[in-house]
Amino acid sequence: MPRHQIRSPKSSVDLSTVLRDVDQLPADLGSQSMFGNDLPLEIEVGSGKGLFISTESVAHPEHNFLGVEIVGKYASHSAGRLLKAGSTNAIMISGNAEPLFEKNIAAGSLEAVHVYFPDPWWKKKHRKRRVVNETSVRNFSRALRVGGRFHFWTDVLDYFENTIEMIADIAPEFGVPIPEEEVEAQHDLDYRTHFERRSIRHQIPVYRVRYEKRVVG
Ligand SMILES: C[S@@+](CC[C@H](N)C(=O)[O-])C[C@H]1O[C@@H](n2cnc3c(N)ncnc32)[C@H](O)[C@@H]1O
């Protein structure tokens, strides 16, 4: 399904408090270096239009949130949404999430990693481009504290099944996947993300799970 055109915020809007380029980040990316406090930190990979990060950051002022989005226009759009929502505990990062998890995020430092409706890369030869893969799962697990959460939702059954199998093989510390339920929307934007909204409206099934990291011994 094609994506709609997206509008960037007007150039007169100052996004400097809610948007950073990936090249301008501190080497030790965390709550202290980004927000100047020690609140638990959650990261969303592939924020798209930013519905999750704007809603969730306002609902949970006791946590900090970073959204990482590789397409600059979408990162700016999401940052504009944070400004509009009045969110003071969330920042959008414009750039690729992969190297961040490789280099900038300390082990055991995250409360949650969220990946919602990642690009499916249907063709077998392109599957290695998927954002949830063996390398990223190992990185997410390393970055999470014990008890921390990894949320993975998709409407692509093959992606879902392969990921569940792969995690069972390589990340026993994640334990069994915990199903997450669909919540009935109370208004037009009452969805976890825009892609969830789109799937539900087109009656496309959505597969939702969360993992909680534990100690394996
Ligand atoms: C299909 S969209 C889903 C967007 C949003 N999560 C939602 O559910 O509405 C996937 C998003 O992930 C972004 N993305 C893909 N690879 C990425 C990467 N390596 N780092 C950050 N964002 C990425 C894409 O640009 C796109 O906006």
mmCIF file of C-alpha atoms and ligand atoms in Angstrom:
data_model
loop_
_atom_site.group_PDB
_atom_site.id
_atom_site.type_symbol
_atom_site.label_atom_id
_atom_site.label_comp_id
_atom_site.label_asym_id
_atom_site.label_seq_id
_atom_site.Cartn_x
_atom_site.Cartn_y
_atom_site.Cartn_z
ATOM 1 C CA MET A 1 0.000 0.000 0.000
ATOM 2 C CA PRO A 2 1.547 3.352 -0.963
ATOM 3 C CA ARG A 3 2.292 5.917 1.737
ATOM 4 C CA HIS A 4 0.628 9.320 1.638
ATOM 5 C CA GLN A 5 2.653 12.453 1.019
ATOM 6 C CA ILE A 6 3.923 13.947 4.227
ATOM 7 C CA ARG A 7 4.230 17.603 5.133
ATOM 8 C CA SER A 8 7.345 18.902 6.921
ATOM 9 C CA PRO A 9 6.714 21.526 9.615
ATOM 10 C CA LYS A 10 7.083 25.136 8.337
ATOM 11 C CA SER A 11 10.729 26.228 8.210
ATOM 12 C CA SER A 12 9.891 29.005 10.705
ATOM 13 C CA VAL A 13 9.115 26.358 13.357
ATOM 14 C CA ASP A 14 12.078 25.852 15.691
ATOM 15 C CA LEU A 15 12.538 22.092 16.089
ATOM 16 C CA SER A 16 15.887 22.320 17.876
ATOM 17 C CA THR A 17 14.529 21.040 21.208
ATOM 18 C CA VAL A 18 12.857 17.993 19.688
ATOM 19 C CA LEU A 19 15.042 16.959 16.738
ATOM 20 C CA ARG A 20 18.691 15.884 16.492
ATOM 21 C CA ASP A 21 20.703 14.595 13.614
ATOM 22 C CA VAL A 22 22.276 11.229 14.232
ATOM 23 C CA ASP A 23 25.722 12.732 13.594
ATOM 24 C CA GLN A 24 25.301 15.218 16.453
ATOM 25 C CA LEU A 25 24.617 12.702 19.184
ATOM 26 C CA PRO A 26 26.736 12.134 22.281
ATOM 27 C CA ALA A 27 28.834 8.953 22.287
ATOM 28 C CA ASP A 28 26.991 7.845 25.446
ATOM 29 C CA LEU A 29 23.395 8.211 24.336
ATOM 30 C CA GLY A 30 21.075 8.067 27.342
ATOM 31 C CA SER A 31 18.636 9.983 29.537
ATOM 32 C CA GLN A 32 21.398 11.989 31.197
ATOM 33 C CA SER A 33 23.105 13.081 27.970
ATOM 34 C CA MET A 34 19.845 13.814 26.086
ATOM 35 C CA PHE A 35 17.444 15.020 28.807
ATOM 36 C CA GLY A 36 19.674 15.910 31.757
ATOM 37 C CA ASN A 37 17.929 13.493 34.121
ATOM 38 C CA ASP A 38 17.939 9.800 35.004
ATOM 39 C CA LEU A 39 14.399 8.816 34.024
ATOM 40 C CA PRO A 40 14.011 5.389 32.357
ATOM 41 C CA LEU A 41 14.579 5.619 28.614
ATOM 42 C CA GLU A 42 12.468 4.041 25.841
ATOM 43 C CA ILE A 43 13.485 4.000 22.177
ATOM 44 C CA GLU A 44 11.288 3.547 19.119
ATOM 45 C CA VAL A 45 12.966 2.390 15.913
ATOM 46 C CA GLY A 46 11.241 3.638 12.746
ATOM 47 C CA SER A 47 8.814 6.236 14.130
ATOM 48 C CA GLY A 48 7.203 7.093 10.790
ATOM 49 C CA LYS A 49 4.756 9.942 11.430
ATOM 50 C CA GLY A 50 5.427 9.883 15.177
ATOM 51 C CA LEU A 51 2.017 8.986 16.562
ATOM 52 C CA PHE A 52 3.404 6.513 19.108
ATOM 53 C CA ILE A 53 6.177 8.702 20.481
ATOM 54 C CA SER A 54 3.997 11.797 20.797
ATOM 55 C CA THR A 55 1.090 10.002 22.483
ATOM 56 C CA GLU A 56 3.218 7.817 24.717
ATOM 57 C CA SER A 57 5.576 10.554 25.883
ATOM 58 C CA VAL A 58 2.653 12.730 26.992
ATOM 59 C CA ALA A 59 0.968 9.758 28.700
ATOM 60 C CA HIS A 60 4.204 8.808 30.514
ATOM 61 C CA PRO A 61 6.038 11.883 31.809
ATOM 62 C CA GLU A 62 7.890 9.554 34.211
ATOM 63 C CA HIS A 63 9.897 8.150 31.262
ATOM 64 C CA ASN A 64 11.982 9.637 28.455
ATOM 65 C CA PHE A 65 11.515 8.677 24.811
ATOM 66 C CA LEU A 66 13.716 8.734 21.729
ATOM 67 C CA GLY A 67 12.330 8.057 18.264
ATOM 68 C CA VAL A 68 14.745 7.125 15.496
ATOM 69 C CA GLU A 69 13.605 7.663 11.903
ATOM 70 C CA ILE A 70 15.837 7.216 8.869
ATOM 71 C CA VAL A 71 13.761 9.361 6.473
ATOM 72 C CA GLY A 72 14.512 13.013 7.279
ATOM 73 C CA LYS A 73 11.057 14.304 6.307
ATOM 74 C CA TYR A 74 9.358 11.840 8.610
ATOM 75 C CA ALA A 75 11.781 12.614 11.455
ATOM 76 C CA SER A 76 10.956 16.351 11.109
ATOM 77 C CA HIS A 77 7.236 15.646 10.860
ATOM 78 C CA SER A 78 7.391 13.535 14.041
ATOM 79 C CA ALA A 79 9.408 16.241 15.809
ATOM 80 C CA GLY A 80 6.715 18.772 14.832
ATOM 81 C CA ARG A 81 4.131 16.427 16.341
ATOM 82 C CA LEU A 82 6.127 16.356 19.619
ATOM 83 C CA LEU A 83 6.118 20.155 19.718
ATOM 84 C CA LYS A 84 2.365 20.290 19.086
ATOM 85 C CA ALA A 85 1.714 17.701 21.780
ATOM 86 C CA GLY A 86 3.758 19.752 24.258
ATOM 87 C CA SER A 87 6.017 16.807 24.928
ATOM 88 C CA THR A 88 9.092 17.702 26.980
ATOM 89 C CA ASN A 89 10.433 14.172 27.506
ATOM 90 C CA ALA A 90 10.840 13.052 23.892
ATOM 91 C CA ILE A 91 13.301 13.776 21.090
ATOM 92 C CA MET A 92 13.356 12.572 17.487
ATOM 93 C CA ILE A 93 16.644 11.415 16.014
ATOM 94 C CA SER A 94 16.993 11.744 12.259
ATOM 95 C CA GLY A 95 19.081 8.846 10.962
ATOM 96 C CA ASN A 96 19.749 5.130 10.986
ATOM 97 C CA ALA A 97 19.026 3.276 14.242
ATOM 98 C CA GLU A 98 21.426 0.418 13.534
ATOM 99 C CA PRO A 99 24.765 2.101 14.302
ATOM 100 C CA LEU A 100 23.234 3.770 17.369
ATOM 101 C CA PHE A 101 22.538 0.399 18.909
ATOM 102 C CA GLU A 102 26.016 -0.812 17.852
ATOM 103 C CA LYS A 103 27.945 2.148 19.270
ATOM 104 C CA ASN A 104 26.072 4.730 21.353
ATOM 105 C CA ILE A 105 23.797 2.880 23.748
ATOM 106 C CA ALA A 106 25.250 1.393 26.917
ATOM 107 C CA ALA A 107 24.457 -2.200 27.855
ATOM 108 C CA GLY A 108 21.523 -2.563 30.247
ATOM 109 C CA SER A 109 20.532 1.099 29.906
ATOM 110 C CA LEU A 110 17.080 0.922 28.265
ATOM 111 C CA GLU A 111 13.619 0.409 29.698
ATOM 112 C CA ALA A 112 12.041 -0.517 26.359
ATOM 113 C CA VAL A 113 12.626 -0.866 22.628
ATOM 114 C CA HIS A 114 9.617 -0.445 20.333
ATOM 115 C CA VAL A 115 9.433 -1.584 16.710
ATOM 116 C CA TYR A 116 6.029 -1.137 15.075
ATOM 117 C CA PHE A 117 5.215 -2.193 11.533
ATOM 118 C CA PRO A 118 8.798 -2.282 10.212
ATOM 119 C CA ASP A 119 9.160 -2.264 6.412
ATOM 120 C CA PRO A 120 8.456 -5.859 5.286
ATOM 121 C CA TRP A 121 11.113 -6.318 2.556
ATOM 122 C CA TRP A 122 9.055 -9.075 0.987
ATOM 123 C CA LYS A 123 11.667 -10.490 -1.412
ATOM 124 C CA LYS A 124 13.847 -13.197 0.088
ATOM 125 C CA LYS A 125 17.031 -11.567 -1.222
ATOM 126 C CA HIS A 126 16.113 -8.319 0.565
ATOM 127 C CA ARG A 127 15.233 -9.862 3.938
ATOM 128 C CA LYS A 128 18.600 -8.964 5.386
ATOM 129 C CA ARG A 129 17.471 -5.327 5.205
ATOM 130 C CA ARG A 130 14.742 -5.974 7.771
ATOM 131 C CA VAL A 131 15.101 -3.792 10.850
ATOM 132 C CA VAL A 132 14.394 -6.747 13.124
ATOM 133 C CA ASN A 133 17.119 -9.255 12.346
ATOM 134 C CA GLU A 134 19.623 -11.365 14.286
ATOM 135 C CA THR A 135 22.053 -8.491 14.740
ATOM 136 C CA SER A 136 19.442 -5.963 15.866
ATOM 137 C CA VAL A 137 17.790 -8.437 18.262
ATOM 138 C CA ARG A 138 21.180 -9.074 19.886
ATOM 139 C CA ASN A 139 21.732 -5.309 20.108
ATOM 140 C CA PHE A 140 18.268 -4.623 21.540
ATOM 141 C CA SER A 141 18.766 -7.351 24.128
ATOM 142 C CA ARG A 142 22.193 -6.021 25.108
ATOM 143 C CA ALA A 143 20.808 -2.480 25.463
ATOM 144 C CA LEU A 144 17.811 -3.467 27.621
ATOM 145 C CA ARG A 145 18.002 -3.737 31.385
ATOM 146 C CA VAL A 146 16.794 -6.973 32.976
ATOM 147 C CA GLY A 147 13.000 -6.599 33.116
ATOM 148 C CA GLY A 148 13.093 -4.259 30.104
ATOM 149 C CA ARG A 149 10.649 -4.731 27.210
ATOM 150 C CA PHE A 150 10.909 -5.292 23.478
ATOM 151 C CA HIS A 151 7.624 -4.596 21.648
ATOM 152 C CA PHE A 152 7.282 -5.947 18.114
ATOM 153 C CA TRP A 153 4.085 -5.476 16.074
ATOM 154 C CA THR A 154 3.590 -6.196 12.397
ATOM 155 C CA ASP A 155 0.880 -7.033 9.895
ATOM 156 C CA VAL A 156 3.237 -9.303 7.930
ATOM 157 C CA LEU A 157 2.695 -12.866 9.098
ATOM 158 C CA ASP A 158 5.925 -14.163 7.589
ATOM 159 C CA TYR A 159 7.966 -11.435 9.320
ATOM 160 C CA PHE A 160 6.180 -12.194 12.574
ATOM 161 C CA GLU A 161 6.716 -15.957 12.426
ATOM 162 C CA ASN A 162 10.362 -15.724 11.338
ATOM 163 C CA THR A 163 11.089 -13.228 14.107
ATOM 164 C CA ILE A 164 9.435 -15.318 16.815
ATOM 165 C CA GLU A 165 11.452 -18.370 15.695
ATOM 166 C CA MET A 166 14.680 -16.419 15.409
ATOM 167 C CA ILE A 167 14.313 -14.883 18.890
ATOM 168 C CA ALA A 168 13.604 -18.309 20.383
ATOM 169 C CA ASP A 169 16.864 -19.541 18.780
ATOM 170 C CA ILE A 170 19.216 -16.685 19.591
ATOM 171 C CA ALA A 171 17.817 -14.772 22.579
ATOM 172 C CA PRO A 172 16.654 -17.168 25.338
ATOM 173 C CA GLU A 173 16.821 -14.237 27.772
ATOM 174 C CA PHE A 174 13.688 -12.854 26.068
ATOM 175 C CA GLY A 175 11.651 -15.891 27.136
ATOM 176 C CA VAL A 176 8.310 -16.528 25.470
ATOM 177 C CA PRO A 177 6.507 -13.816 23.503
ATOM 178 C CA ILE A 178 3.689 -12.178 25.458
ATOM 179 C CA PRO A 179 0.669 -11.355 23.262
ATOM 180 C CA GLU A 180 -0.484 -7.734 23.292
ATOM 181 C CA GLU A 181 -4.169 -7.119 22.712
ATOM 182 C CA GLU A 182 -5.851 -4.796 20.245
ATOM 183 C CA VAL A 183 -7.447 -1.890 22.085
ATOM 184 C CA GLU A 184 -10.667 -0.481 20.693
ATOM 185 C CA ALA A 185 -10.065 3.035 19.392
ATOM 186 C CA GLN A 186 -11.993 5.830 21.137
ATOM 187 C CA HIS A 187 -11.162 8.469 18.534
ATOM 188 C CA ASP A 188 -9.613 8.883 15.093
ATOM 189 C CA LEU A 189 -6.000 8.850 16.296
ATOM 190 C CA ASP A 190 -6.432 6.371 19.135
ATOM 191 C CA TYR A 191 -4.047 3.790 17.693
ATOM 192 C CA ARG A 192 -0.510 2.775 18.655
ATOM 193 C CA THR A 193 0.790 4.008 15.308
ATOM 194 C CA HIS A 194 -0.465 5.216 11.930
ATOM 195 C CA PHE A 195 0.250 1.808 10.428
ATOM 196 C CA GLU A 196 -1.859 0.130 13.084
ATOM 197 C CA ARG A 197 -4.686 2.543 12.229
ATOM 198 C CA ARG A 198 -4.311 1.755 8.544
ATOM 199 C CA SER A 199 -4.271 -2.035 9.095
ATOM 200 C CA ILE A 200 -7.332 -1.989 11.335
ATOM 201 C CA ARG A 201 -9.253 0.223 8.930
ATOM 202 C CA HIS A 202 -8.480 -2.187 6.081
ATOM 203 C CA GLN A 203 -9.253 -5.191 8.293
ATOM 204 C CA ILE A 204 -5.710 -6.504 7.939
ATOM 205 C CA PRO A 205 -4.716 -8.764 10.859
ATOM 206 C CA VAL A 206 -2.048 -7.390 13.172
ATOM 207 C CA TYR A 207 0.376 -9.563 15.157
ATOM 208 C CA ARG A 208 1.458 -7.962 18.433
ATOM 209 C CA VAL A 209 3.933 -9.264 20.978
ATOM 210 C CA ARG A 210 6.184 -8.053 23.716
ATOM 211 C CA TYR A 211 9.211 -9.697 25.274
ATOM 212 C CA GLU A 212 10.554 -9.046 28.747
ATOM 213 C CA LYS A 213 14.254 -9.603 29.276
ATOM 214 C CA ARG A 214 15.125 -11.905 32.160
ATOM 215 C CA VAL A 215 18.227 -13.489 33.582
ATOM 216 C CA VAL A 216 18.955 -16.923 32.172
ATOM 217 C CA GLY A 217 21.098 -19.124 34.251
HETATM 218 C C1 LIG B 1 6.395 0.928 7.570
HETATM 219 S S1 LIG B 1 6.947 2.313 8.430
HETATM 220 C C2 LIG B 1 6.116 2.223 10.018
HETATM 221 C C3 LIG B 1 6.145 3.530 10.741
HETATM 222 C C4 LIG B 1 5.518 3.522 12.149
HETATM 223 N N1 LIG B 1 6.277 2.660 13.029
HETATM 224 C C5 LIG B 1 4.081 3.084 12.106
HETATM 225 O O1 LIG B 1 3.796 1.960 12.546
HETATM 226 O O2 LIG B 1 3.242 3.873 11.636
HETATM 227 C C6 LIG B 1 8.615 1.882 8.899
HETATM 228 C C7 LIG B 1 9.452 3.080 9.239
HETATM 229 O O3 LIG B 1 10.758 2.666 9.650
HETATM 230 C C8 LIG B 1 11.711 3.575 9.119
HETATM 231 N N2 LIG B 1 13.022 2.897 9.111
HETATM 232 C C9 LIG B 1 13.403 1.888 8.294
HETATM 233 N N3 LIG B 1 14.670 1.501 8.565
HETATM 234 C C10 LIG B 1 15.108 2.293 9.595
HETATM 235 C C11 LIG B 1 16.333 2.390 10.314
HETATM 236 N N4 LIG B 1 17.382 1.575 10.040
HETATM 237 N N5 LIG B 1 16.446 3.320 11.277
HETATM 238 C C12 LIG B 1 15.404 4.155 11.550
HETATM 239 N N6 LIG B 1 14.220 4.103 10.895
HETATM 240 C C13 LIG B 1 14.056 3.191 9.938
HETATM 241 C C14 LIG B 1 11.142 3.893 7.751
HETATM 242 O O4 LIG B 1 11.670 5.066 7.191
HETATM 243 C C15 LIG B 1 9.658 4.003 8.055
HETATM 244 O O5 LIG B 1 9.289 5.321 8.416
#
